[in-house]
mmCIF file of C-alpha atoms in Angstrom:
data_model
loop_
_atom_site.group_PDB
_atom_site.id
_atom_site.type_symbol
_atom_site.label_atom_id
_atom_site.label_comp_id
_atom_site.label_asym_id
_atom_site.label_seq_id
_atom_site.Cartn_x
_atom_site.Cartn_y
_atom_site.Cartn_z
ATOM 1 C CA UNK A 95 -137.688 -79.665 -132.744
ATOM 2 C CA UNK A 96 -135.612 -79.028 -129.697
ATOM 3 C CA UNK A 97 -135.881 -80.465 -126.215
ATOM 4 C CA UNK A 98 -138.474 -78.775 -124.012
ATOM 5 C CA UNK A 99 -137.082 -76.129 -121.701
ATOM 6 C CA UNK A 100 -137.915 -78.173 -118.620
ATOM 7 C CA UNK A 101 -135.640 -80.980 -119.850
ATOM 8 C CA UNK A 102 -132.627 -78.728 -120.203
ATOM 9 C CA UNK A 103 -133.356 -76.975 -116.894
ATOM 10 C CA UNK A 104 -133.735 -80.282 -115.054
ATOM 11 C CA UNK A 105 -130.569 -81.580 -116.702
ATOM 12 C CA UNK A 106 -128.552 -78.583 -115.574
ATOM 13 C CA UNK A 107 -129.991 -78.873 -112.057
ATOM 14 C CA UNK A 108 -128.990 -82.530 -111.946
ATOM 15 C CA UNK A 109 -125.532 -81.967 -113.435
ATOM 16 C CA UNK A 110 -124.340 -78.558 -112.260
ATOM 17 C CA UNK A 111 -120.941 -79.066 -113.882
ATOM 18 C CA UNK A 112 -122.573 -79.135 -117.316
ATOM 19 C CA UNK A 113 -122.127 -75.848 -119.126
ATOM 20 C CA UNK A 114 -124.084 -74.678 -122.103
ATOM 21 C CA UNK A 115 -122.301 -75.349 -125.397
ATOM 22 C CA UNK A 116 -122.663 -72.992 -128.374
ATOM 23 C CA UNK A 117 -125.096 -74.652 -130.750
ATOM 24 C CA UNK A 118 -126.868 -73.674 -133.930
ATOM 25 C CA UNK A 119 -129.747 -76.045 -133.501
ATOM 26 C CA UNK A 120 -130.389 -78.179 -130.427
ATOM 27 C CA UNK A 121 -129.571 -77.743 -126.708
ATOM 28 C CA UNK A 122 -125.975 -78.768 -126.152
ATOM 29 C CA UNK A 123 -123.849 -79.169 -123.058
ATOM 30 C CA UNK A 124 -120.176 -79.510 -122.282
ATOM 31 C CA UNK A 125 -119.518 -81.696 -119.321
ATOM 32 C CA UNK A 126 -116.608 -83.568 -117.716
ATOM 33 C CA UNK A 127 -115.908 -86.896 -119.350
ATOM 34 C CA UNK A 128 -116.369 -88.719 -116.039
ATOM 35 C CA UNK A 129 -120.007 -87.616 -115.817
ATOM 36 C CA UNK A 130 -121.030 -88.560 -119.339
ATOM 37 C CA UNK A 131 -122.225 -92.058 -118.545
ATOM 38 C CA UNK A 132 -124.395 -90.906 -115.642
ATOM 39 C CA UNK A 133 -125.719 -87.987 -117.686
ATOM 40 C CA UNK A 134 -126.713 -90.161 -120.635
ATOM 41 C CA UNK A 135 -128.297 -92.700 -118.268
ATOM 42 C CA UNK A 136 -130.273 -89.857 -116.713
ATOM 43 C CA UNK A 137 -131.373 -88.555 -120.117
ATOM 44 C CA UNK A 138 -132.454 -92.023 -121.189
ATOM 45 C CA UNK A 139 -134.262 -93.139 -118.047
ATOM 46 C CA UNK A 140 -135.614 -89.955 -116.509
ATOM 47 C CA UNK A 141 -135.816 -87.437 -119.365
ATOM 48 C CA UNK A 142 -137.203 -89.892 -121.972
ATOM 49 C CA UNK A 143 -134.341 -89.342 -124.430
ATOM 50 C CA UNK A 144 -134.409 -92.990 -125.328
ATOM 51 C CA UNK A 145 -132.711 -92.992 -128.734
ATOM 52 C CA UNK A 146 -128.961 -92.641 -129.209
ATOM 53 C CA UNK A 147 -128.571 -90.997 -132.608
ATOM 54 C CA UNK A 148 -124.818 -90.694 -132.889
ATOM 55 C CA UNK A 149 -121.531 -91.080 -131.099
ATOM 56 C CA UNK A 150 -118.610 -89.336 -132.736
ATOM 57 C CA UNK A 151 -115.610 -87.198 -131.902
ATOM 58 C CA UNK A 152 -113.829 -84.055 -133.024
ATOM 59 C CA UNK A 153 -110.098 -83.627 -133.518
ATOM 60 C CA UNK A 154 -109.572 -79.998 -132.554
ATOM 61 C CA UNK A 155 -106.135 -79.868 -134.188
ATOM 62 C CA UNK A 156 -102.674 -81.296 -133.690
ATOM 63 C CA UNK A 157 -101.562 -78.542 -131.310
ATOM 64 C CA UNK A 158 -104.913 -78.025 -129.586
ATOM 65 C CA UNK A 159 -105.406 -79.071 -126.015
ATOM 66 C CA UNK A 160 -107.787 -80.666 -125.239
ATOM 67 C CA UNK A 161 -107.355 -82.214 -128.667
ATOM 68 C CA UNK A 162 -110.260 -84.675 -128.749
ATOM 69 C CA UNK A 163 -113.891 -83.946 -127.939
ATOM 70 C CA UNK A 164 -116.377 -86.820 -127.945
ATOM 71 C CA UNK A 165 -119.954 -86.008 -128.952
ATOM 72 C CA UNK A 166 -123.197 -87.823 -128.136
ATOM 73 C CA UNK A 167 -126.575 -87.053 -129.714
ATOM 74 C CA UNK A 168 -129.719 -88.363 -128.051
ATOM 75 C CA UNK A 169 -133.307 -88.033 -129.222
ATOM 76 C CA UNK A 170 -136.621 -88.477 -127.462
ATOM 77 C CA UNK A 171 -139.081 -90.545 -129.467
ATOM 78 C CA UNK A 172 -141.917 -89.423 -127.192
ATOM 79 C CA UNK A 173 -141.086 -85.741 -126.705
ATOM 80 C CA UNK A 174 -139.420 -85.262 -130.090
ATOM 81 C CA UNK A 175 -136.337 -83.317 -129.055
ATOM 82 C CA UNK A 176 -132.610 -83.696 -129.409
ATOM 83 C CA UNK A 177 -129.894 -83.103 -126.804
ATOM 84 C CA UNK A 178 -126.192 -82.996 -127.602
ATOM 85 C CA UNK A 179 -123.473 -83.731 -125.050
ATOM 86 C CA UNK A 180 -119.775 -83.026 -125.555
ATOM 87 C CA UNK A 181 -116.860 -84.041 -123.367
ATOM 88 C CA UNK A 182 -113.175 -83.246 -123.784
ATOM 89 C CA UNK A 183 -110.835 -86.205 -123.420
ATOM 90 C CA UNK A 184 -108.231 -85.781 -120.697
ATOM 91 C CA UNK A 185 -105.269 -87.085 -122.689
ATOM 92 C CA UNK A 186 -104.239 -85.655 -126.057
ATOM 93 C CA UNK A 187 -102.105 -88.705 -126.932
ATOM 94 C CA UNK A 188 -104.375 -91.510 -125.706
ATOM 95 C CA UNK A 189 -107.900 -90.116 -125.554
ATOM 96 C CA UNK A 190 -110.297 -92.178 -123.468
ATOM 97 C CA UNK A 191 -114.062 -91.905 -123.015
ATOM 98 C CA UNK A 192 -116.583 -94.138 -121.239
ATOM 99 C CA UNK A 193 -118.605 -96.568 -123.319
ATOM 100 C CA UNK A 194 -122.381 -96.256 -123.422
ATOM 101 C CA UNK A 195 -122.824 -99.597 -125.157
ATOM 102 C CA UNK A 196 -124.305 -100.907 -121.904
ATOM 103 C CA UNK A 197 -127.068 -98.291 -122.189
ATOM 104 C CA UNK A 198 -127.641 -98.567 -125.942
ATOM 105 C CA UNK A 199 -126.384 -101.615 -127.865
ATOM 106 C CA UNK A 200 -126.188 -99.409 -130.969
ATOM 107 C CA UNK A 201 -123.319 -97.513 -129.370
ATOM 108 C CA UNK A 202 -121.117 -100.561 -129.921
ATOM 109 C CA UNK A 203 -120.467 -99.905 -133.615
ATOM 110 C CA UNK A 204 -120.531 -96.118 -133.275
ATOM 111 C CA UNK A 205 -117.747 -96.350 -130.731
ATOM 112 C CA UNK A 206 -115.815 -98.819 -132.853
ATOM 113 C CA UNK A 207 -116.003 -96.358 -135.754
ATOM 114 C CA UNK A 208 -114.861 -93.467 -133.576
ATOM 115 C CA UNK A 209 -112.013 -95.592 -132.277
ATOM 116 C CA UNK A 210 -111.076 -96.692 -135.794
ATOM 117 C CA UNK A 211 -111.042 -93.262 -137.414
ATOM 118 C CA UNK A 212 -109.995 -90.990 -134.528
ATOM 119 C CA UNK A 213 -108.342 -93.312 -132.042
ATOM 120 C CA UNK A 214 -110.557 -92.539 -129.077
ATOM 121 C CA UNK A 215 -110.593 -95.551 -126.775
ATOM 122 C CA UNK A 216 -113.905 -96.370 -125.084
ATOM 123 C CA UNK A 217 -113.434 -97.845 -121.638
ATOM 124 C CA UNK A 218 -115.263 -101.103 -120.892
ATOM 125 C CA UNK A 219 -116.326 -101.494 -124.512
ATOM 126 C CA UNK A 220 -117.077 -105.210 -125.022
ATOM 127 C CA UNK A 221 -115.235 -105.522 -128.356
ATOM 128 C CA UNK A 222 -113.239 -102.445 -129.342
ATOM 129 C CA UNK A 223 -111.889 -103.493 -132.745
ATOM 130 C CA UNK A 224 -111.546 -101.460 -135.921
ATOM 131 C CA UNK A 225 -114.697 -101.496 -138.000
ATOM 132 C CA UNK A 226 -113.882 -99.763 -141.315
ATOM 133 C CA UNK A 227 -110.130 -100.021 -141.731
ATOM 134 C CA UNK A 228 -108.622 -103.472 -141.414
ATOM 135 C CA UNK A 229 -107.227 -105.066 -138.296
ATOM 136 C CA UNK A 230 -103.593 -103.990 -137.918
ATOM 137 C CA UNK A 231 -103.873 -100.708 -139.836
ATOM 138 C CA UNK A 232 -101.418 -98.410 -138.054
ATOM 139 C CA UNK A 233 -103.196 -95.031 -138.319
ATOM 140 C CA UNK A 234 -106.426 -93.278 -137.433
ATOM 141 C CA UNK A 235 -107.370 -91.611 -140.724
ATOM 142 C CA UNK A 236 -109.682 -88.830 -139.567
ATOM 143 C CA UNK A 237 -107.050 -87.281 -137.312
ATOM 144 C CA UNK A 238 -105.890 -83.884 -138.477
ATOM 145 C CA UNK A 239 -102.286 -85.021 -138.930
ATOM 146 C CA UNK A 240 -103.296 -87.802 -141.348
ATOM 147 C CA UNK A 241 -103.142 -86.767 -145.009
ATOM 148 C CA UNK A 242 -106.226 -87.403 -147.148
ATOM 149 C CA UNK A 243 -104.098 -89.202 -149.739
ATOM 150 C CA UNK A 244 -102.971 -91.741 -147.150
ATOM 151 C CA UNK A 245 -99.629 -93.129 -146.017
ATOM 152 C CA UNK A 246 -97.774 -96.063 -147.564
ATOM 153 C CA UNK A 247 -98.460 -99.287 -145.648
ATOM 154 C CA UNK A 248 -98.547 -102.973 -146.618
ATOM 155 C CA UNK A 249 -101.749 -104.523 -147.930
ATOM 156 C CA UNK A 250 -103.828 -106.240 -145.226
ATOM 157 C CA UNK A 251 -103.096 -109.683 -146.710
ATOM 158 C CA UNK A 252 -99.383 -110.597 -146.758
ATOM 159 C CA UNK A 253 -99.770 -113.425 -149.306
ATOM 160 C CA UNK A 254 -101.590 -111.209 -151.795
ATOM 161 C CA UNK A 255 -99.110 -108.406 -151.157
ATOM 162 C CA UNK A 256 -96.220 -110.732 -152.043
ATOM 163 C CA UNK A 257 -98.030 -112.078 -155.096
ATOM 164 C CA UNK A 258 -99.064 -108.755 -156.557
ATOM 165 C CA UNK A 259 -96.264 -106.497 -155.219
ATOM 166 C CA UNK A 260 -99.021 -104.025 -154.428
ATOM 167 C CA UNK A 261 -99.194 -101.908 -151.318
ATOM 168 C CA UNK A 262 -101.316 -99.159 -149.853
ATOM 169 C CA UNK A 263 -99.914 -96.040 -151.560
ATOM 170 C CA UNK A 264 -100.778 -92.389 -151.166
ATOM 171 C CA UNK A 265 -103.439 -91.585 -153.719
ATOM 172 C CA UNK A 266 -102.426 -89.123 -156.480
ATOM 173 C CA UNK A 267 -104.200 -85.945 -155.516
ATOM 174 C CA UNK A 268 -103.628 -84.188 -158.874
ATOM 175 C CA UNK A 269 -105.060 -80.829 -158.035
ATOM 176 C CA UNK A 270 -106.632 -81.556 -154.709
ATOM 177 C CA UNK A 271 -109.514 -83.798 -153.671
ATOM 178 C CA UNK A 272 -112.161 -84.616 -156.272
ATOM 179 C CA UNK A 273 -115.404 -82.989 -155.304
ATOM 180 C CA UNK A 274 -118.743 -82.740 -157.075
ATOM 181 C CA UNK A 275 -120.402 -79.354 -157.461
ATOM 182 C CA UNK A 276 -123.791 -79.854 -155.925
ATOM 183 C CA UNK A 277 -126.580 -77.661 -157.204
ATOM 184 C CA UNK A 278 -124.908 -77.367 -160.598
ATOM 185 C CA UNK A 279 -127.621 -77.629 -163.241
ATOM 186 C CA UNK A 280 -125.210 -78.574 -166.034
ATOM 187 C CA UNK A 281 -124.398 -82.184 -165.228
ATOM 188 C CA UNK A 282 -121.082 -82.046 -167.091
ATOM 189 C CA UNK A 283 -119.935 -79.206 -164.833
ATOM 190 C CA UNK A 284 -121.289 -81.029 -161.776
ATOM 191 C CA UNK A 285 -119.050 -84.074 -162.351
ATOM 192 C CA UNK A 286 -116.525 -84.657 -159.570
ATOM 193 C CA UNK A 287 -113.291 -82.890 -160.451
ATOM 194 C CA UNK A 288 -110.241 -81.421 -158.790
ATOM 195 C CA UNK A 289 -110.897 -77.991 -157.379
ATOM 196 C CA UNK A 290 -107.525 -76.664 -158.508
ATOM 197 C CA UNK A 291 -106.573 -78.088 -161.885
ATOM 198 C CA UNK A 292 -103.535 -75.835 -162.317
ATOM 199 C CA UNK A 293 -101.186 -78.466 -160.844
ATOM 200 C CA UNK A 294 -100.654 -82.229 -160.949
ATOM 201 C CA UNK A 295 -98.064 -84.686 -159.668
ATOM 202 C CA UNK A 296 -95.826 -83.758 -162.640
ATOM 203 C CA UNK A 297 -96.323 -80.000 -162.414
ATOM 204 C CA UNK A 298 -95.964 -79.135 -158.749
ATOM 205 C CA UNK A 299 -98.280 -76.755 -157.017
ATOM 206 C CA UNK A 300 -96.683 -73.293 -157.145
ATOM 207 C CA UNK A 301 -95.514 -72.053 -153.772
ATOM 208 C CA UNK A 302 -97.608 -69.190 -152.395
ATOM 209 C CA UNK A 303 -95.866 -65.914 -153.256
ATOM 210 C CA UNK A 304 -97.266 -63.723 -150.501
ATOM 211 C CA UNK A 305 -97.031 -64.457 -146.742
ATOM 212 C CA UNK B 294 -131.497 -132.678 -218.122
ATOM 213 C CA UNK B 295 -128.910 -131.098 -215.927
ATOM 214 C CA UNK B 296 -130.281 -129.568 -212.738
ATOM 215 C CA UNK B 297 -128.626 -126.559 -211.124
ATOM 216 C CA UNK B 298 -126.605 -127.263 -207.980
ATOM 217 C CA UNK B 299 -128.679 -125.583 -205.312
ATOM 218 C CA UNK B 300 -126.756 -127.088 -202.396
ATOM 219 C CA UNK B 301 -125.742 -123.857 -200.815
ATOM 220 C CA UNK B 302 -125.174 -125.255 -197.336
ATOM 221 C CA UNK B 303 -122.970 -128.011 -196.016
ATOM 222 C CA UNK B 304 -124.499 -131.379 -196.872
ATOM 223 C CA UNK B 305 -123.537 -134.282 -194.576
ATOM 224 C CA UNK B 306 -124.959 -136.806 -197.078
ATOM 225 C CA UNK B 307 -122.395 -135.764 -199.630
ATOM 226 C CA UNK B 308 -119.406 -134.673 -197.600
ATOM 227 C CA UNK B 309 -119.704 -136.768 -194.398
ATOM 228 C CA UNK B 310 -119.762 -135.640 -190.781
ATOM 229 C CA UNK B 311 -116.649 -133.540 -191.075
ATOM 230 C CA UNK B 312 -115.987 -129.878 -190.676
ATOM 231 C CA UNK B 313 -112.535 -128.596 -191.509
ATOM 232 C CA UNK B 314 -111.384 -125.593 -189.537
ATOM 233 C CA UNK B 315 -108.666 -124.466 -187.136
ATOM 234 C CA UNK B 316 -108.671 -125.625 -183.521
ATOM 235 C CA UNK B 317 -108.164 -122.032 -182.345
ATOM 236 C CA UNK B 318 -111.223 -120.891 -184.250
ATOM 237 C CA UNK B 319 -113.416 -123.565 -182.668
ATOM 238 C CA UNK B 320 -112.085 -123.164 -179.135
ATOM 239 C CA UNK B 321 -112.245 -119.379 -179.246
ATOM 240 C CA UNK B 322 -115.713 -119.467 -180.778
ATOM 241 C CA UNK B 323 -116.895 -121.658 -177.911
ATOM 242 C CA UNK B 324 -115.204 -119.542 -175.269
ATOM 243 C CA UNK B 325 -116.258 -116.179 -176.597
ATOM 244 C CA UNK B 326 -119.852 -117.256 -177.075
ATOM 245 C CA UNK B 327 -120.387 -118.367 -173.491
ATOM 246 C CA UNK B 328 -118.469 -116.031 -171.229
ATOM 247 C CA UNK B 329 -119.902 -116.710 -167.797
ATOM 248 C CA UNK B 330 -119.443 -113.572 -165.721
ATOM 249 C CA UNK B 331 -118.467 -113.452 -162.065
ATOM 250 C CA UNK B 332 -120.214 -110.310 -160.789
ATOM 251 C CA UNK B 333 -117.815 -108.577 -158.407
ATOM 252 C CA UNK B 334 -120.390 -105.913 -157.597
ATOM 253 C CA UNK B 335 -118.843 -103.546 -155.065
ATOM 254 C CA UNK B 336 -120.695 -100.278 -155.578
ATOM 255 C CA UNK B 337 -123.203 -98.452 -157.758
ATOM 256 C CA UNK B 338 -121.791 -99.906 -161.013
ATOM 257 C CA UNK B 339 -123.305 -103.193 -159.872
ATOM 258 C CA UNK B 340 -126.755 -101.676 -160.393
ATOM 259 C CA UNK B 341 -125.879 -101.029 -164.042
ATOM 260 C CA UNK B 342 -124.513 -104.561 -164.180
ATOM 261 C CA UNK B 343 -127.916 -105.836 -163.054
ATOM 262 C CA UNK B 344 -129.509 -103.645 -165.708
ATOM 263 C CA UNK B 345 -127.332 -105.297 -168.344
ATOM 264 C CA UNK B 346 -128.498 -108.711 -167.201
ATOM 265 C CA UNK B 347 -132.165 -107.744 -167.245
ATOM 266 C CA UNK B 348 -134.586 -107.734 -170.168
ATOM 267 C CA UNK B 349 -133.995 -104.284 -171.660
ATOM 268 C CA UNK B 350 -130.298 -104.692 -172.375
ATOM 269 C CA UNK B 351 -130.236 -108.475 -172.185
ATOM 270 C CA UNK B 352 -126.656 -109.652 -171.987
ATOM 271 C CA UNK B 353 -127.993 -113.089 -172.995
ATOM 272 C CA UNK B 354 -127.772 -111.899 -176.619
ATOM 273 C CA UNK B 355 -123.998 -112.255 -176.223
ATOM 274 C CA UNK B 356 -124.075 -115.578 -174.398
ATOM 275 C CA UNK B 357 -122.992 -114.065 -171.092
ATOM 276 C CA UNK B 358 -126.226 -114.269 -169.143
ATOM 277 C CA UNK B 359 -125.066 -117.040 -166.794
ATOM 278 C CA UNK B 360 -123.928 -115.001 -163.824
ATOM 279 C CA UNK B 361 -122.115 -117.304 -161.437
ATOM 280 C CA UNK B 362 -121.612 -116.292 -157.846
ATOM 281 C CA UNK B 363 -119.048 -119.031 -157.435
ATOM 282 C CA UNK B 364 -115.682 -118.114 -158.959
ATOM 283 C CA UNK B 365 -115.112 -121.823 -159.744
ATOM 284 C CA UNK B 366 -117.796 -121.665 -162.411
ATOM 285 C CA UNK B 367 -117.036 -118.272 -163.914
ATOM 286 C CA UNK B 368 -114.856 -117.119 -166.820
ATOM 287 C CA UNK B 369 -114.880 -113.346 -166.570
ATOM 288 C CA UNK B 370 -114.743 -111.288 -163.410
ATOM 289 C CA UNK B 371 -116.589 -107.993 -163.853
ATOM 290 C CA UNK B 372 -115.206 -105.686 -161.161
ATOM 291 C CA UNK B 373 -118.114 -103.261 -160.851
ATOM 292 C CA UNK B 374 -117.395 -100.627 -158.259
ATOM 293 C CA UNK B 375 -114.972 -99.072 -155.835
ATOM 294 C CA UNK B 376 -112.279 -101.439 -154.600
ATOM 295 C CA UNK B 377 -111.090 -100.471 -151.139
ATOM 296 C CA UNK B 378 -107.722 -101.581 -149.845
ATOM 297 C CA UNK B 379 -109.569 -103.715 -147.325
ATOM 298 C CA UNK B 380 -111.433 -105.473 -150.140
ATOM 299 C CA UNK B 381 -108.514 -105.721 -152.581
ATOM 300 C CA UNK B 382 -106.965 -108.964 -151.229
ATOM 301 C CA UNK B 383 -110.370 -110.650 -151.363
ATOM 302 C CA UNK B 384 -110.817 -109.608 -154.995
ATOM 303 C CA UNK B 385 -107.431 -111.157 -155.762
ATOM 304 C CA UNK B 386 -108.285 -114.368 -153.899
ATOM 305 C CA UNK B 387 -111.579 -114.728 -155.736
ATOM 306 C CA UNK B 388 -109.728 -114.131 -159.008
ATOM 307 C CA UNK B 389 -107.255 -116.856 -158.039
ATOM 308 C CA UNK B 390 -110.146 -119.256 -157.440
ATOM 309 C CA UNK B 391 -111.423 -118.880 -160.993
ATOM 310 C CA UNK B 392 -110.451 -121.638 -163.402
ATOM 311 C CA UNK B 393 -108.354 -120.837 -166.473
ATOM 312 C CA UNK B 394 -109.022 -119.381 -168.971
ATOM 313 C CA UNK B 395 -110.229 -116.246 -167.192
ATOM 314 C CA UNK B 396 -110.654 -112.610 -168.015
ATOM 315 C CA UNK B 397 -111.298 -109.407 -166.080
ATOM 316 C CA UNK B 398 -113.388 -106.388 -167.001
ATOM 317 C CA UNK B 399 -112.770 -103.259 -164.909
ATOM 318 C CA UNK B 400 -116.170 -101.600 -165.021
ATOM 319 C CA UNK B 401 -116.294 -97.873 -164.370
ATOM 320 C CA UNK B 402 -113.948 -95.167 -163.207
ATOM 321 C CA UNK B 403 -113.416 -96.562 -159.694
ATOM 322 C CA UNK B 404 -112.390 -100.050 -160.765
ATOM 323 C CA UNK B 405 -110.222 -98.644 -163.559
ATOM 324 C CA UNK B 406 -108.390 -95.900 -161.672
ATOM 325 C CA UNK B 407 -109.898 -95.266 -158.255
ATOM 326 C CA UNK B 408 -112.225 -92.758 -159.866
ATOM 327 C CA UNK B 409 -113.176 -89.814 -157.755
ATOM 328 C CA UNK B 410 -112.001 -91.570 -154.603
ATOM 329 C CA UNK B 411 -108.543 -90.052 -154.277
ATOM 330 C CA UNK B 412 -108.258 -91.150 -150.681
ATOM 331 C CA UNK B 413 -106.388 -93.328 -148.231
ATOM 332 C CA UNK B 414 -109.043 -96.058 -148.360
ATOM 333 C CA UNK B 415 -109.346 -96.745 -152.090
ATOM 334 C CA UNK B 416 -107.218 -98.891 -154.374
ATOM 335 C CA UNK B 417 -106.241 -96.667 -157.308
ATOM 336 C CA UNK B 418 -107.177 -99.125 -160.035
ATOM 337 C CA UNK B 419 -107.911 -102.817 -159.776
ATOM 338 C CA UNK B 420 -105.117 -103.524 -162.303
ATOM 339 C CA UNK B 421 -102.692 -103.238 -159.379
ATOM 340 C CA UNK B 422 -103.883 -106.609 -158.094
ATOM 341 C CA UNK B 423 -105.458 -108.472 -161.041
ATOM 342 C CA UNK B 424 -104.662 -108.377 -164.796
ATOM 343 C CA UNK B 425 -107.403 -106.404 -166.539
ATOM 344 C CA UNK B 426 -108.461 -107.163 -170.127
ATOM 345 C CA UNK B 427 -110.989 -104.422 -170.774
ATOM 346 C CA UNK B 428 -111.524 -101.084 -169.026
ATOM 347 C CA UNK B 429 -114.831 -99.237 -169.184
ATOM 348 C CA UNK B 430 -115.019 -95.505 -168.619
ATOM 349 C CA UNK B 431 -117.994 -93.850 -166.981
ATOM 350 C CA UNK B 432 -119.350 -93.152 -163.546
ATOM 351 C CA UNK B 433 -121.275 -95.373 -163.772
ATOM 352 C CA UNK B 434 -121.026 -96.607 -167.379
ATOM 353 C CA UNK B 435 -124.203 -97.050 -169.369
ATOM 354 C CA UNK B 436 -125.274 -100.674 -169.820
ATOM 355 C CA UNK B 437 -124.422 -100.330 -173.517
ATOM 356 C CA UNK B 438 -120.830 -99.605 -172.486
ATOM 357 C CA UNK B 439 -120.629 -102.922 -170.676
ATOM 358 C CA UNK B 440 -122.078 -104.689 -173.708
ATOM 359 C CA UNK B 441 -119.456 -102.926 -175.828
ATOM 360 C CA UNK B 442 -116.759 -104.101 -173.415
ATOM 361 C CA UNK B 443 -118.086 -107.636 -173.646
ATOM 362 C CA UNK B 444 -117.928 -107.481 -177.444
ATOM 363 C CA UNK B 445 -114.372 -106.120 -177.189
ATOM 364 C CA UNK B 446 -113.515 -109.001 -174.875
ATOM 365 C CA UNK B 447 -115.079 -111.465 -177.326
ATOM 366 C CA UNK B 448 -112.983 -110.137 -180.178
ATOM 367 C CA UNK B 449 -109.929 -110.328 -177.907
ATOM 368 C CA UNK B 450 -110.730 -113.952 -177.017
ATOM 369 C CA UNK B 451 -111.091 -114.763 -180.714
ATOM 370 C CA UNK B 452 -107.484 -113.699 -181.311
ATOM 371 C CA UNK B 453 -105.996 -115.814 -178.525
ATOM 372 C CA UNK B 454 -103.652 -118.729 -179.383
ATOM 373 C CA UNK B 455 -105.829 -121.097 -177.376
ATOM 374 C CA UNK B 456 -104.744 -124.461 -178.777
ATOM 375 C CA UNK B 457 -101.023 -123.799 -178.396
ATOM 376 C CA UNK B 458 -101.661 -122.517 -174.882
ATOM 377 C CA UNK B 459 -103.550 -125.714 -174.087
ATOM 378 C CA UNK B 460 -100.770 -127.904 -175.526
ATOM 379 C CA UNK B 461 -97.905 -126.106 -173.813
ATOM 380 C CA UNK B 462 -99.567 -125.807 -170.405
ATOM 381 C CA UNK B 463 -98.600 -128.611 -168.058
#
């Protein structure tokens, strides 16, 4: 279910800078990053959208500007509707967004994940550390310029790295990422496999002939 | 009247309390018959590992039912699941805490080779950080496959030069 029309109308009256965002499902708004905290506080306290569902971000591409868009989803447990807010980060190199962990404690880990994987810094976050990758990992893996296979870096533990001579290496892609075919009735065909099995690390992918 | 010798078994009254055999055979028999596993359950393979320990498949038939969650008391680390790079050093440290002799079973595609996780986060095979004795294919393997791996490990243990290793180690 979507938010009642009066919620979206009241929201736009309260925040005139918010513009409607193209959306396939729920009401969505673009608004300046500086207004996000006040807008989410308004939605929580005055529009009964009391549940923060998700905080995430989008990397619009290496050359795009604005490159990073932070997304908030809120839900009303009493009126049963979702609202989505999106705000472009001002800087493409060091994207910054306000924390909402003071409004919803659950935002703490969501923001840590967004920081870890996309490198968006959340201002005034009480403890903005990486949450999935280890402390000291030099990259933000969900950025568009980060290859899926990874980049060679040392193991998180120096002692074990010296002992085993192992390091974080790019994974062998061997025909592209392994993906399962969902909806495949034959379970053998549904097994995760490379989409393009015509090339491996030993037999390079043929260069595209046209273009 | 001469009675037939029907002493088919070893008789201590006749031969004394002595068994003659090789030290390796005894040591390896003891070791292979009571492999205490260290369940390194990291993903869905651990569910199959639990199935192996439960009544239907019953790993106790092979003397390996004593799952120890302390590496100090375990003989065989069963790496059951996806090993991430973040987890890899901890797997190695837990392996280092196990007392010799120790063995490793890489259970399933992820532990053996990274499996379907061809990504920046996943160690492409646990053999990069610990020596693996037996690999099991499957995603996840059937419980019978783990029992088969355990039997393979037992036959491997039975071929080890245990007594000379004990005498030469400091």
